CSV table of C-alpha atoms in Angstrom, one decimal:
chain,number,residue,atom,x,y,z
A,255,MET,CA,48.9,128.4,96.6
A,256,ALA,CA,47.9,127.0,100.0
A,257,THR,CA,50.0,124.2,101.4
A,258,MET,CA,48.5,121.0,102.8
A,259,THR,CA,48.8,121.0,106.6
A,260,VAL,CA,48.7,118.3,109.2
A,261,ILE,CA,47.1,118.7,112.6
A,262,GLU,CA,49.5,117.3,115.2
A,263,ASP,CA,49.1,116.8,118.9
A,264,VAL,CA,45.5,117.7,119.0
A,265,HIS,CA,45.3,115.5,122.0
A,266,ASP,CA,47.5,112.7,123.4
A,267,ASP,CA,44.8,110.2,122.5
A,268,HIS,CA,44.2,111.5,119.0
A,269,PRO,CA,46.5,110.5,116.0
A,270,ALA,CA,47.7,113.2,113.6
A,271,ALA,CA,45.0,114.1,111.1
A,272,ASP,CA,45.3,115.3,107.5
A,273,ALA,CA,43.7,118.8,107.3
A,274,LEU,CA,42.1,117.9,103.9
A,275,THR,CA,40.4,114.8,105.3
A,276,LEU,CA,39.4,116.7,108.5
A,277,GLY,CA,37.8,119.5,106.5
A,278,ARG,CA,35.8,117.1,104.3
A,279,ARG,CA,34.6,115.2,107.4
A,280,ILE,CA,33.4,118.4,109.0
A,281,ARG,CA,31.6,119.4,105.8
A,282,ALA,CA,30.0,115.9,105.6
A,283,PHE,CA,28.7,116.0,109.2
A,284,ARG,CA,27.4,119.5,108.7
A,285,GLN,CA,25.5,118.6,105.5
A,286,LYS,CA,24.2,115.5,107.1
A,287,ARG,CA,22.6,117.6,109.8
A,288,GLY,CA,21.2,120.0,107.3
A,289,MET,CA,23.3,122.8,108.8
A,290,THR,CA,24.5,125.7,106.6
A,291,LEU,CA,28.0,127.0,106.7
A,292,GLU,CA,26.7,130.2,108.3
A,293,ALA,CA,24.9,128.3,111.1
A,294,LEU,CA,28.0,126.3,112.0
A,295,ALA,CA,30.1,129.5,112.0
A,296,ALA,CA,27.6,131.2,114.3
A,297,ALA,CA,27.6,128.1,116.6
A,298,VAL,CA,31.3,128.3,117.1
A,299,ASP,CA,31.5,132.1,117.1
A,300,ARG,CA,33.6,132.3,113.9
A,301,ALA,CA,33.1,134.0,110.5
A,302,PRO,CA,31.7,131.8,107.8
A,303,SER,CA,34.9,132.4,105.7
A,304,GLN,CA,37.0,130.9,108.6
A,305,VAL,CA,34.9,127.8,108.8
A,306,SER,CA,35.1,127.5,105.0
A,307,THR,CA,38.9,127.7,105.1
A,308,ILE,CA,38.9,124.8,107.6
A,309,GLU,CA,36.5,122.7,105.5
A,310,ASN,CA,38.6,123.3,102.4
A,311,GLY,CA,41.7,122.0,104.3
A,312,ASN,CA,43.6,125.3,104.1
A,313,ARG,CA,43.7,125.9,107.8
A,314,GLU,CA,44.1,123.7,110.9
A,315,PRO,CA,41.7,124.5,113.8
A,316,ARG,CA,43.0,124.7,117.3
A,317,LEU,CA,41.9,122.1,119.8
A,318,ALA,CA,39.3,124.4,121.4
A,319,LEU,CA,37.7,125.3,118.1
A,320,LEU,CA,37.7,121.6,117.0
A,321,ARG,CA,35.9,120.7,120.2
A,322,GLY,CA,33.4,123.5,119.6
A,323,ILE,CA,32.7,122.2,116.0
A,324,ALA,CA,32.3,118.6,117.3
A,325,ALA,CA,29.8,119.8,119.9
A,326,ALA,CA,27.8,121.9,117.3
A,327,LEU,CA,27.6,118.9,115.0
A,328,ASP,CA,26.8,116.5,117.9
A,329,VAL,CA,29.8,114.2,117.2
A,330,THR,CA,33.0,113.5,119.0
A,331,VAL,CA,36.5,114.9,118.2
A,332,ASP,CA,37.5,111.3,117.4
A,333,ASP,CA,34.7,111.2,114.8
A,334,LEU,CA,36.2,114.3,113.1
A,335,LEU,CA,39.7,113.1,113.3
A,336,ALA,CA,39.1,109.7,111.8
A,337,PRO,CA,41.5,109.1,108.8
A,338,GLU,CA,38.9,107.8,106.4
A,339,ALA,CA,37.2,110.1,103.9
A,340,PRO,CA,33.5,110.4,104.5
A,341,ASP,CA,32.6,108.9,101.0
A,342,GLU,CA,34.1,108.0,97.6
A,343,ARG,CA,33.5,111.5,96.2
A,344,ALA,CA,35.3,113.1,99.1
A,345,ALA,CA,38.2,110.7,98.8
A,346,LEU,CA,38.5,111.6,95.1
A,347,GLU,CA,38.4,115.3,95.9
A,348,ILE,CA,41.1,114.9,98.6
A,349,ALA,CA,43.3,112.9,96.3
A,350,VAL,CA,43.1,115.7,93.6
A,351,GLU,CA,43.7,118.4,96.2
A,352,ARG,CA,46.7,116.6,97.5
A,353,ALA,CA,48.1,116.2,94.0
A,354,GLN,CA,47.6,119.8,93.1
A,355,ARG,CA,49.3,121.0,96.3
A,356,GLY,CA,52.3,118.7,95.8
A,357,PRO,CA,55.8,119.7,94.4
A,358,VAL,CA,55.4,117.8,91.2
A,359,PHE,CA,52.2,119.8,90.2
A,360,ALA,CA,53.8,123.0,91.4
A,361,SER,CA,56.8,122.4,89.1
A,362,LEU,CA,54.5,122.3,86.1
A,363,GLY,CA,53.5,126.0,86.5
A,364,ILE,CA,49.8,125.1,85.9
A,365,GLU,CA,47.0,126.9,87.7
A,366,PRO,CA,45.2,124.3,89.9
A,367,THR,CA,41.6,123.4,89.2
A,368,ARG,CA,39.1,124.5,91.8
A,369,VAL,CA,37.6,121.3,93.2
A,370,SER,CA,33.9,122.0,93.8
A,371,ARG,CA,30.8,119.9,93.8
A,372,THR,CA,30.0,120.9,90.2
A,373,VAL,CA,33.2,119.3,88.8
A,374,PRO,CA,32.3,115.9,87.4
A,375,ASP,CA,33.9,112.7,88.8
A,376,THR,CA,35.3,112.0,85.3
A,377,THR,CA,37.2,115.3,85.3
A,378,LEU,CA,38.7,114.6,88.7
A,379,HIS,CA,39.7,111.1,87.7
A,380,ALA,CA,41.4,112.5,84.6
A,381,ILE,CA,43.3,115.2,86.6
A,382,LEU,CA,44.4,112.5,89.1
A,383,ALA,CA,45.5,110.1,86.4
A,384,LEU,CA,47.5,112.8,84.5
A,385,HIS,CA,49.2,113.8,87.8
A,386,GLN,CA,50.1,110.2,88.6
A,387,GLU,CA,51.7,109.7,85.1
A,388,VAL,CA,53.7,113.0,85.4
A,389,GLU,CA,54.8,111.9,88.9
A,390,ARG,CA,55.9,108.5,87.5
A,391,LEU,CA,57.9,110.1,84.8
A,392,HIS,CA,59.6,112.4,87.3
A,393,ARG,CA,60.5,109.4,89.4
A,394,GLU,CA,61.9,107.7,86.3
A,395,ARG,CA,63.8,110.7,85.2
A,396,ALA,CA,65.1,111.3,88.7
A,397,ALA,CA,67.9,108.9,88.0
A,398,THR,CA,68.4,107.6,91.5
A,399,PRO,CA,71.8,106.0,92.1
A,400,GLU,CA,70.2,102.6,92.0
A,401,GLU,CA,68.7,103.3,88.6
A,402,ALA,CA,71.9,104.7,87.2
A,403,ARG,CA,74.0,101.8,88.5
A,404,ARG,CA,71.5,99.3,87.1
A,405,ALA,CA,71.6,101.1,83.7
A,406,ASN,CA,75.4,101.0,83.8
A,407,ALA,CA,75.4,97.2,84.5
A,408,GLU,CA,73.0,96.5,81.7
A,409,LEU,CA,75.1,98.6,79.2
A,410,ARG,CA,78.2,96.8,80.3
A,411,ALA,CA,76.5,93.4,79.6
A,412,THR,CA,75.6,94.6,76.1
A,413,MET,CA,79.1,95.7,75.5
A,414,ARG,CA,80.5,92.4,76.7
A,415,ALA,CA,78.0,90.4,74.5
A,416,ARG,CA,79.3,92.3,71.4
A,417,ASP,CA,83.0,92.2,72.5
A,418,ASN,CA,82.7,96.0,72.7
A,419,HIS,CA,82.8,96.2,68.9
A,420,PHE,CA,80.1,98.0,67.0
A,421,PRO,CA,80.4,97.6,63.2
A,422,GLU,CA,77.6,100.1,62.6
A,423,LEU,CA,79.6,102.8,64.3
A,424,GLU,CA,82.8,101.8,62.6
A,425,ALA,CA,81.1,102.2,59.2
A,426,ILE,CA,79.9,105.7,60.1
A,427,ALA,CA,83.4,106.7,61.1
A,428,ALA,CA,85.0,105.2,57.9
A,429,LYS,CA,82.5,106.9,55.7
A,430,LEU,CA,83.2,110.4,57.2
A,431,LEU,CA,86.9,109.8,57.1
A,432,ALA,CA,86.7,108.9,53.4
A,433,VAL,CA,84.6,112.0,52.6
A,434,VAL,CA,87.3,114.4,54.0
A,435,GLY,CA,90.1,112.5,52.3
A,436,HIS,CA,91.9,111.0,55.3
A,437,THR,CA,94.4,108.4,53.9
A,438,GLY,CA,96.2,107.3,57.1
A,439,GLY,CA,98.2,108.5,60.1
A,440,PRO,CA,97.0,110.7,62.9
A,441,VAL,CA,93.8,112.6,62.3
A,442,SER,CA,94.9,116.3,62.2
A,443,HIS,CA,93.0,119.3,63.6
A,444,GLN,CA,92.5,120.4,60.0
A,445,THR,CA,90.8,117.1,59.2
A,446,VAL,CA,88.5,117.4,62.2
A,447,SER,CA,87.7,121.0,61.0
A,448,ASP,CA,86.9,119.6,57.6
A,449,MET,CA,84.6,117.1,59.1
A,450,ALA,CA,82.7,119.8,61.0
A,451,ASP,CA,82.5,121.9,57.8
A,452,HIS,CA,81.2,118.9,55.8
A,453,LEU,CA,78.4,118.4,58.4
A,454,GLY,CA,77.4,122.0,58.2
A,455,TYR,CA,79.0,123.2,61.5
A,456,SER,CA,81.4,126.1,62.1
A,457,LEU,CA,83.7,126.1,65.2
A,458,HIS,CA,83.6,129.0,67.6
A,459,TYR,CA,86.0,129.3,70.6
A,460,VAL,CA,84.6,131.4,73.5
A,461,GLY,CA,85.6,132.3,77.0
A,462,ASP,CA,82.2,132.0,78.7
A,463,LEU,CA,81.2,128.4,77.9
A,464,PRO,CA,78.7,127.1,80.6
A,465,HIS,CA,80.8,125.5,83.3
A,466,SER,CA,78.9,122.3,83.2
A,467,THR,CA,79.6,121.6,79.5
A,468,ARG,CA,82.5,120.6,77.4
A,469,SER,CA,80.9,122.1,74.3
A,470,VAL,CA,77.5,123.5,73.2
A,471,THR,CA,76.0,122.9,69.8
A,472,ASP,CA,73.6,125.4,68.3
A,473,ARG,CA,71.7,123.1,65.9
A,474,ARG,CA,69.6,126.0,64.5
A,475,ASN,CA,72.6,128.0,63.3
A,476,GLY,CA,75.1,125.2,62.8
A,477,ARG,CA,77.6,126.3,65.4
A,478,ILE,CA,79.8,124.4,67.8
A,479,TYR,CA,81.0,126.4,70.8
A,480,LEU,CA,84.3,125.3,72.5
A,481,PRO,CA,86.3,126.7,75.4
A,482,THR,CA,89.3,129.0,74.6
A,483,GLU,CA,91.2,127.4,77.4
A,484,ARG,CA,92.4,123.9,76.4
A,485,SER,CA,92.9,121.3,79.1
A,486,ALA,CA,96.5,119.9,79.2
A,487,SER,CA,95.1,116.4,80.0
A,488,ARG,CA,92.5,116.3,77.2
A,489,ASP,CA,92.8,116.0,73.4
A,490,SER,CA,91.5,119.2,71.9
A,491,ARG,CA,90.1,117.3,68.9
A,492,SER,CA,87.8,115.1,71.1
A,493,PRO,CA,85.3,117.8,72.2
A,494,ILE,CA,84.7,118.7,68.5
A,495,LEU,CA,84.2,115.1,67.4
A,496,GLN,CA,81.9,114.5,70.4
A,497,ALA,CA,79.9,117.6,69.6
A,498,PHE,CA,78.9,116.5,66.1
A,499,ALA,CA,78.8,112.8,66.9
A,500,SER,CA,75.3,113.1,68.1
A,501,HIS,CA,74.4,114.6,64.7
A,502,LEU,CA,75.9,111.7,62.9
A,503,LEU,CA,74.1,109.2,65.2
A,504,ASP,CA,70.7,110.9,64.9
A,505,HIS,CA,70.4,111.1,68.7
A,506,ASP,CA,67.1,112.4,70.0
A,507,GLU,CA,66.8,113.9,73.5
A,508,PRO,CA,67.4,111.1,75.9
A,509,GLY,CA,64.2,109.8,77.5
A,510,ASN,CA,65.8,108.4,80.6
A,511,TYR,CA,69.2,107.9,82.3
A,512,ALA,CA,69.8,104.6,80.4
A,513,ASP,CA,69.3,106.5,77.1
A,514,PHE,CA,71.7,109.2,78.2
A,515,LEU,CA,74.4,106.6,79.1
A,516,ARG,CA,73.9,104.7,75.9
A,517,GLN,CA,74.2,107.9,73.8
A,518,ARG,CA,77.3,108.9,75.7
A,519,ILE,CA,78.9,105.5,75.1
A,520,GLU,CA,78.0,105.7,71.4
A,521,THR,CA,79.4,109.2,71.1
A,522,ASN,CA,82.7,108.2,72.8
A,523,TYR,CA,83.0,105.1,70.6
A,524,LEU,CA,82.5,107.1,67.4
A,525,THR,CA,85.0,109.7,68.6
A,526,ALA,CA,87.6,107.0,69.2
A,527,ALA,CA,86.8,105.4,65.8
A,528,LEU,CA,87.5,108.7,64.1
A,529,LEU,CA,90.7,109.3,65.9
A,530,LEU,CA,92.0,105.7,65.5
A,531,PRO,CA,90.3,104.5,62.3
A,532,GLU,CA,89.6,100.8,62.4
A,533,LYS,CA,91.4,99.9,59.2
A,534,ASP,CA,94.6,101.7,60.2
A,535,ALA,CA,94.5,100.7,63.9
A,536,VAL,CA,93.9,97.0,63.0
A,537,ALA,CA,96.8,97.0,60.6
A,538,PHE,CA,99.0,98.5,63.2
A,539,LEU,CA,98.0,96.1,66.0
A,540,THR,CA,98.1,93.1,63.7
A,541,GLU,CA,101.7,93.9,62.9
A,542,ALA,CA,102.5,94.4,66.5
A,543,LYS,CA,100.8,91.1,67.4
A,544,ASN,CA,102.9,89.3,64.7
A,545,PHE,CA,106.0,90.7,66.3
A,546,ARG,CA,104.6,90.0,69.8
A,547,ARG,CA,105.0,93.6,70.9
A,548,ILE,CA,101.5,95.0,71.4
A,549,SER,CA,101.8,98.1,73.5
A,550,MET,CA,99.3,100.8,74.5
A,551,GLU,CA,102.1,103.4,74.4
A,552,ASP,CA,102.9,102.5,70.8
A,553,LEU,CA,99.2,102.7,69.8
A,554,ARG,CA,98.9,106.1,71.6
A,555,ASP,CA,102.0,107.5,69.9
A,556,ALA,CA,101.1,106.2,66.4
A,557,PHE,CA,97.7,108.0,66.4
A,558,ALA,CA,98.6,111.0,68.6
A,559,VAL,CA,95.9,110.3,71.2
A,560,SER,CA,95.8,110.1,75.0
A,561,TYR,CA,96.8,106.9,76.7
A,562,GLU,CA,93.3,106.4,78.0
A,563,THR,CA,91.8,106.8,74.4
A,564,ALA,CA,94.3,104.3,73.1
A,565,ALA,CA,93.6,101.8,75.8
A,566,HIS,CA,89.9,102.1,75.5
A,567,ARG,CA,90.1,101.9,71.7
A,568,PHE,CA,92.1,98.7,72.1
A,569,THR,CA,89.1,97.0,73.8
A,570,ASN,CA,87.0,97.7,70.7
A,571,LEU,CA,89.4,95.8,68.4
A,572,ALA,CA,91.2,93.3,70.6
A,573,THR,CA,88.6,90.5,70.6
A,574,ALA,CA,86.7,91.2,67.4
A,575,ARG,CA,89.7,91.8,65.2
A,576,LEU,CA,92.7,90.2,67.0
A,577,GLY,CA,91.0,87.3,68.9
A,578,ILE,CA,92.3,88.5,72.3
A,579,PRO,CA,89.9,88.7,75.3
A,580,VAL,CA,90.6,91.7,77.4
A,581,HIS,CA,89.7,93.9,80.3
A,582,PHE,CA,90.0,97.6,81.0
A,583,MET,CA,89.9,99.7,84.1
A,584,LYS,CA,90.1,103.4,85.1
A,585,VAL,CA,90.7,103.6,88.8
A,586,HIS,CA,90.9,106.7,91.0
A,587,GLU,CA,93.8,107.0,93.4
A,588,SER,CA,91.4,106.3,96.2
A,589,GLY,CA,91.0,102.8,94.8
A,590,THR,CA,87.5,103.1,93.4
A,591,ILE,CA,86.6,102.1,89.9
A,592,ILE,CA,85.6,104.9,87.5
A,593,LYS,CA,85.2,102.9,84.3
A,594,ALA,CA,85.5,99.2,83.6
A,595,TYR,CA,85.0,96.6,80.8
A,596,GLU,CA,85.8,92.9,80.5
A,597,ASN,CA,85.1,89.9,78.4
A,598,ASP,CA,88.0,87.8,79.7
A,599,SER,CA,86.4,86.4,82.9
A,600,VAL,CA,88.3,88.7,85.2
A,601,ALA,CA,86.2,89.1,88.4
A,602,PHE,CA,85.6,92.8,89.0
A,603,PRO,CA,84.1,93.8,92.3
A,604,SER,CA,80.5,94.7,92.1
A,605,ASP,CA,77.4,95.6,94.2
A,606,ALA,CA,74.1,93.8,94.5
A,607,LEU,CA,72.9,95.4,91.2
A,608,GLY,CA,75.9,94.1,89.3
A,609,ALA,CA,77.3,97.6,89.0
A,610,VAL,CA,81.1,98.0,89.1
A,611,GLU,CA,81.6,101.8,89.2
A,612,GLY,CA,82.3,103.1,92.7
A,613,THR,CA,83.5,99.8,94.1
A,614,PRO,CA,87.0,99.4,95.5
A,615,VAL,CA,89.6,97.4,93.6
A,616,CYS,CA,91.8,94.9,95.4
A,617,ARG,CA,95.0,96.5,96.7
A,618,SER,CA,97.1,93.8,94.9
A,619,TRP,CA,95.7,94.5,91.4
A,620,THR,CA,97.9,96.4,89.0
A,621,ALA,CA,95.4,99.2,88.9
A,622,ARG,CA,96.3,99.9,92.6
A,623,THR,CA,99.9,98.9,92.9
A,624,VAL,CA,100.9,101.2,90.0
A,625,PHE,CA,100.3,104.2,92.4
A,626,ASP,CA,103.2,103.0,94.5
A,627,VAL,CA,105.7,102.9,91.6
A,628,ALA,CA,108.1,105.9,91.7
A,629,ASP,CA,108.7,105.9,87.9
A,630,ARG,CA,105.6,107.4,86.4
A,631,PHE,CA,107.1,107.7,82.9
A,632,SER,CA,107.8,104.0,82.1
A,633,PRO,CA,105.1,101.4,81.5
A,634,TYR,CA,104.3,99.2,84.5
A,635,TYR,CA,103.5,95.5,84.0
A,636,GLN,CA,102.4,92.9,86.5
A,637,TYR,CA,101.0,89.4,86.8
A,638,THR,CA,98.2,88.9,89.3
A,639,ASP,CA,97.0,85.5,90.5
A,640,THR,CA,93.3,85.7,91.3
A,641,PRO,CA,90.6,83.1,92.1
A,642,SER,CA,89.4,83.3,88.5
A,643,GLY,CA,92.9,82.8,87.0
A,644,THR,CA,96.2,84.6,86.3
A,645,PHE,CA,96.1,87.9,84.5
A,646,TRP,CA,98.8,90.1,83.1
A,647,CYS,CA,98.2,93.9,83.1
A,648,THR,CA,99.8,97.0,81.9
A,649,SER,CA,99.0,100.3,83.7
A,650,ARG,CA,99.8,103.9,83.7
A,651,VAL,CA,99.0,106.8,86.1
A,652,GLU,CA,97.4,109.9,84.6
A,653,LYS,CA,96.5,113.2,86.2
A,654,ALA,CA,93.2,115.1,86.2
A,655,LYS,CA,91.7,117.9,88.3
A,656,GLU,CA,89.9,115.3,90.3
A,657,GLY,CA,93.2,113.6,91.3
A,658,ASP,CA,95.4,110.9,89.9
A,659,TYR,CA,93.9,107.8,88.3
A,660,SER,CA,95.3,104.7,86.7
A,661,VAL,CA,94.4,103.3,83.3
A,662,SER,CA,94.9,99.6,83.0
A,663,VAL,CA,94.6,97.0,80.2
A,664,GLY,CA,94.8,93.3,81.0
A,665,VAL,CA,94.5,89.9,79.4
A,666,PRO,CA,94.5,86.3,80.7
A,667,PHE,CA,97.9,84.5,81.0
A,668,ALA,CA,97.4,82.5,77.8
A,669,HIS,CA,97.3,85.7,75.7
A,670,VAL,CA,100.2,87.6,77.3
A,671,LYS,CA,102.6,86.2,74.6
A,672,TRP,CA,101.4,88.9,72.2
A,673,PHE,CA,102.4,91.9,74.5
A,674,ARG,CA,105.4,93.9,75.3
A,675,GLY,CA,106.2,93.6,79.0
A,676,ARG,CA,105.3,89.9,79.3
A,677,GLU,CA,108.8,89.3,80.8
A,678,THR,CA,108.0,91.4,83.9
A,679,VAL,CA,109.1,90.0,87.3
A,680,HIS,CA,106.3,91.9,89.2
A,681,ARG,CA,103.7,89.4,90.5
A,682,ALA,CA,101.0,89.6,93.1
A,683,VAL,CA,98.3,87.4,94.6
A,684,SER,CA,94.7,88.5,95.1
A,685,ARG,CA,92.2,86.5,97.1
A,686,CYS,CA,89.4,89.1,96.8
A,687,PRO,CA,86.5,89.1,97.4
A,688,GLU,CA,87.7,87.3,100.6
A,689,GLU,CA,87.8,90.0,103.3
A,690,SER,CA,91.1,88.6,104.6
A,691,CYS,CA,92.8,89.7,101.3
A,692,CYS,CA,92.8,93.4,101.8
A,693,ARG,CA,89.4,94.5,103.1
A,694,ARG,CA,90.3,93.9,106.7
A,695,PRO,CA,93.5,95.3,108.3
A,696,PRO,CA,96.1,92.7,109.4
A,697,SER,CA,95.3,91.3,112.9
A,698,ALA,CA,98.4,92.7,114.5
A,699,LEU,CA,97.7,96.2,113.2
A,700,ALA,CA,94.1,96.0,114.2
A,701,GLY,CA,95.0,94.7,117.7
A,702,ARG,CA,97.1,97.8,118.3
A,703,TRP,CA,94.6,100.4,117.0
A,704,GLU,CA,91.0,98.9,116.9
A,705,GLY,CA,88.8,101.2,119.0
A,706,MET,CA,91.5,103.8,119.4
A,707,ALA,CA,91.2,105.5,116.0
A,708,TRP,CA,88.6,108.1,115.1
A,709,PRO,CA,89.1,109.3,111.5
A,710,ALA,CA,87.1,112.3,110.2
A,711,ALA,CA,85.9,111.0,106.8
A,712,ARG,CA,85.8,113.3,103.8
A,713,THR,CA,82.3,112.9,102.4
A,714,PRO,CA,82.2,113.0,98.6
A,715,THR,CA,79.8,115.7,97.3
A,716,SER,CA,78.2,113.1,95.1
A,717,LEU,CA,77.2,111.1,98.2
A,718,LEU,CA,75.1,114.0,99.5
A,719,ALA,CA,73.8,115.3,96.2
A,720,ALA,CA,71.1,113.7,94.0
A,721,LEU,CA,72.4,112.2,90.8
A,722,PRO,CA,72.2,114.9,88.1
A,723,THR,CA,68.8,115.0,86.4
A,724,GLY,CA,67.3,116.7,83.4
A,725,THR,CA,67.3,115.9,79.7
A,726,PHE,CA,71.1,116.1,79.7
A,727,PRO,CA,72.1,115.1,83.3
A,728,GLY,CA,74.4,117.6,85.0
A,729,VAL,CA,73.8,120.4,82.5
A,730,ASP,CA,71.9,123.6,83.5
A,731,PRO,CA,69.6,124.3,80.6
A,732,THR,CA,69.0,127.9,81.6
A,733,GLU,CA,72.7,128.6,81.5
A,734,VAL,CA,73.1,126.9,78.1
A,735,TYR,CA,70.1,128.8,76.5
A,736,ALA,CA,71.3,132.1,77.9
A,737,PHE,CA,74.8,131.3,76.4
A,738,LEU,CA,73.3,130.6,73.0
A,739,ASP,CA,71.3,133.8,73.2
A,740,ARG,CA,74.5,135.8,73.7
A,741,HIS,CA,76.3,134.1,70.9
A,742,ALA,CA,73.6,133.6,68.2
A,743,PRO,CA,74.1,135.5,65.0
A,744,THR,CA,72.2,138.8,65.1
A,745,SER,CA,69.8,137.7,62.3
A,746,ALA,CA,69.0,134.5,64.1
A,747,SER,CA,68.4,135.8,67.6
A,748,ALA,CA,65.4,137.9,66.8
C-alpha cells in the first residue's frame, strides 16, 4: 500500500503541500484545460504512468518537474501548491484516500477501495463515516493515562457512595459457599476445588502460562490453567477464585477501560467475599469491636488470608456492618499510592482529574513512616494530625517483586476506641497539601545544595509506555490463544 507523502521545501516561499491535494489540483487544472494525461506527460517529457502516479498522490514531484507541470497547465507553482481541494468531490476523495492510508485502516487488514470517478459520493461518504467511527473506538479503547485515571476516580466515587459494600456480590458468595457445604472457618483449598468443580471447571497446573497472566480460563473446555510455581507473597486460592469469578458474575468482554476496571474490582470483591464470608467475618469483627480489640492481624489469621486481603475486606464491612468510617491505602516504598479507598473524610492527595493512584503521600503519614520502623514483624500504629482532622492508622510493610509496599487501614479519632493499638505514643503532624510540609526541602538543606545537585532520575517504564490496551489490557491475546491450543484436549482442538 502506498503511503501518503508530503512535499517539503519545494521553495522557501512555498508552504509544505500534501501530495494527495497537489495531485488532485494538477488533475483538476489538466481537465479544465481539456488536456489528456498523455498530452501533459508529453509536455513535461515524462511517461503517462509517472504523471498518473503524481495525480493519485503516490509520488511527490521534484521542484523542476513541478515547474514544468505548472508551465504546461498555464498556472503558477503557487496555484498547484494551494492547500484547498479543487472541489467538494476532490475533497471527499482526498479524505477517503487519507483514511485508507492511515494506520487505523491498515490495522483492520481490509483491502482499500480504489477511489475513482465511477465510485458514487454516497459510497465514499459511507467509507469515511465507518473509518471515523473505527478511529473513535480506537481512541476510546486506547486507554490513555487521563482516561484511566478518570475511570479510577469515578469508580472510587461509586465505592465511597456505597461504603464499599455490595450486597449483590455478598449474596453470590454466600450461595456458592452454601452449595459446597462450607460451615465456617478458613476456606480450604479443597473447598475452592469443590467450587470450581460445581461450576464445571477443572484445574490444571502448567509451567508455560503466558507471562502476562495469573491464570487462563478455557471456557470452551471448562478448564482453568494456573502456574505450577506459586508466589510466596500470594494466596494460591485467589487466582482460582478470580478465574471463575467472571463466570459467576456473567462478565462480557470489557467494552472500554472503565468496564475493565469495574470488572476487576467486582472480581476482587467476590474473591475476598469467598475467602472471608460476610456472616463469619461480621461475627468475628463484631466480637472484636465489643472487646475493643479490632485488629487486621487477627482478621488475617482467623481466615488464613494475606494482610492486604484482610485489610481490604475490612473496608467492605467496616461501615455497612460495624458503623465505622474507614480509609485504606497501599503505598509503594517510593511514596506513591498504588490503591486507595476512603469514606471517612481523610484527604488523599489527588491530581486535577480527582485520581489518587500515582500521587505521593505525605512523609508524615503512617503509610510512609512505617518504612522507617526497624521492626517489620509487629503491627505499627500512629496518630496523624491533618488539616481534615486527626486519624489513627495501623500499617504493615509487605514485600513484592516490584519492591516493598505498605498496607494501611485508618479511622477518624472518634472511632479509634474500637481498635487494638489505640494506646500508641507515635504521633505526627501533616500540613499537606501545603508545600512547606514535605514537598519542599528544608530551607537550610536547600541553601547548601540548591543548584549543585544533578540526580539521574530512574524513569519508570510505565512513563514511557502507553497504557496497556486490548480487550484485556496488558494481556497478549496471541500468546494466550497459542497457549490454549497447546493445552486443549485432543478432541477439542481439531
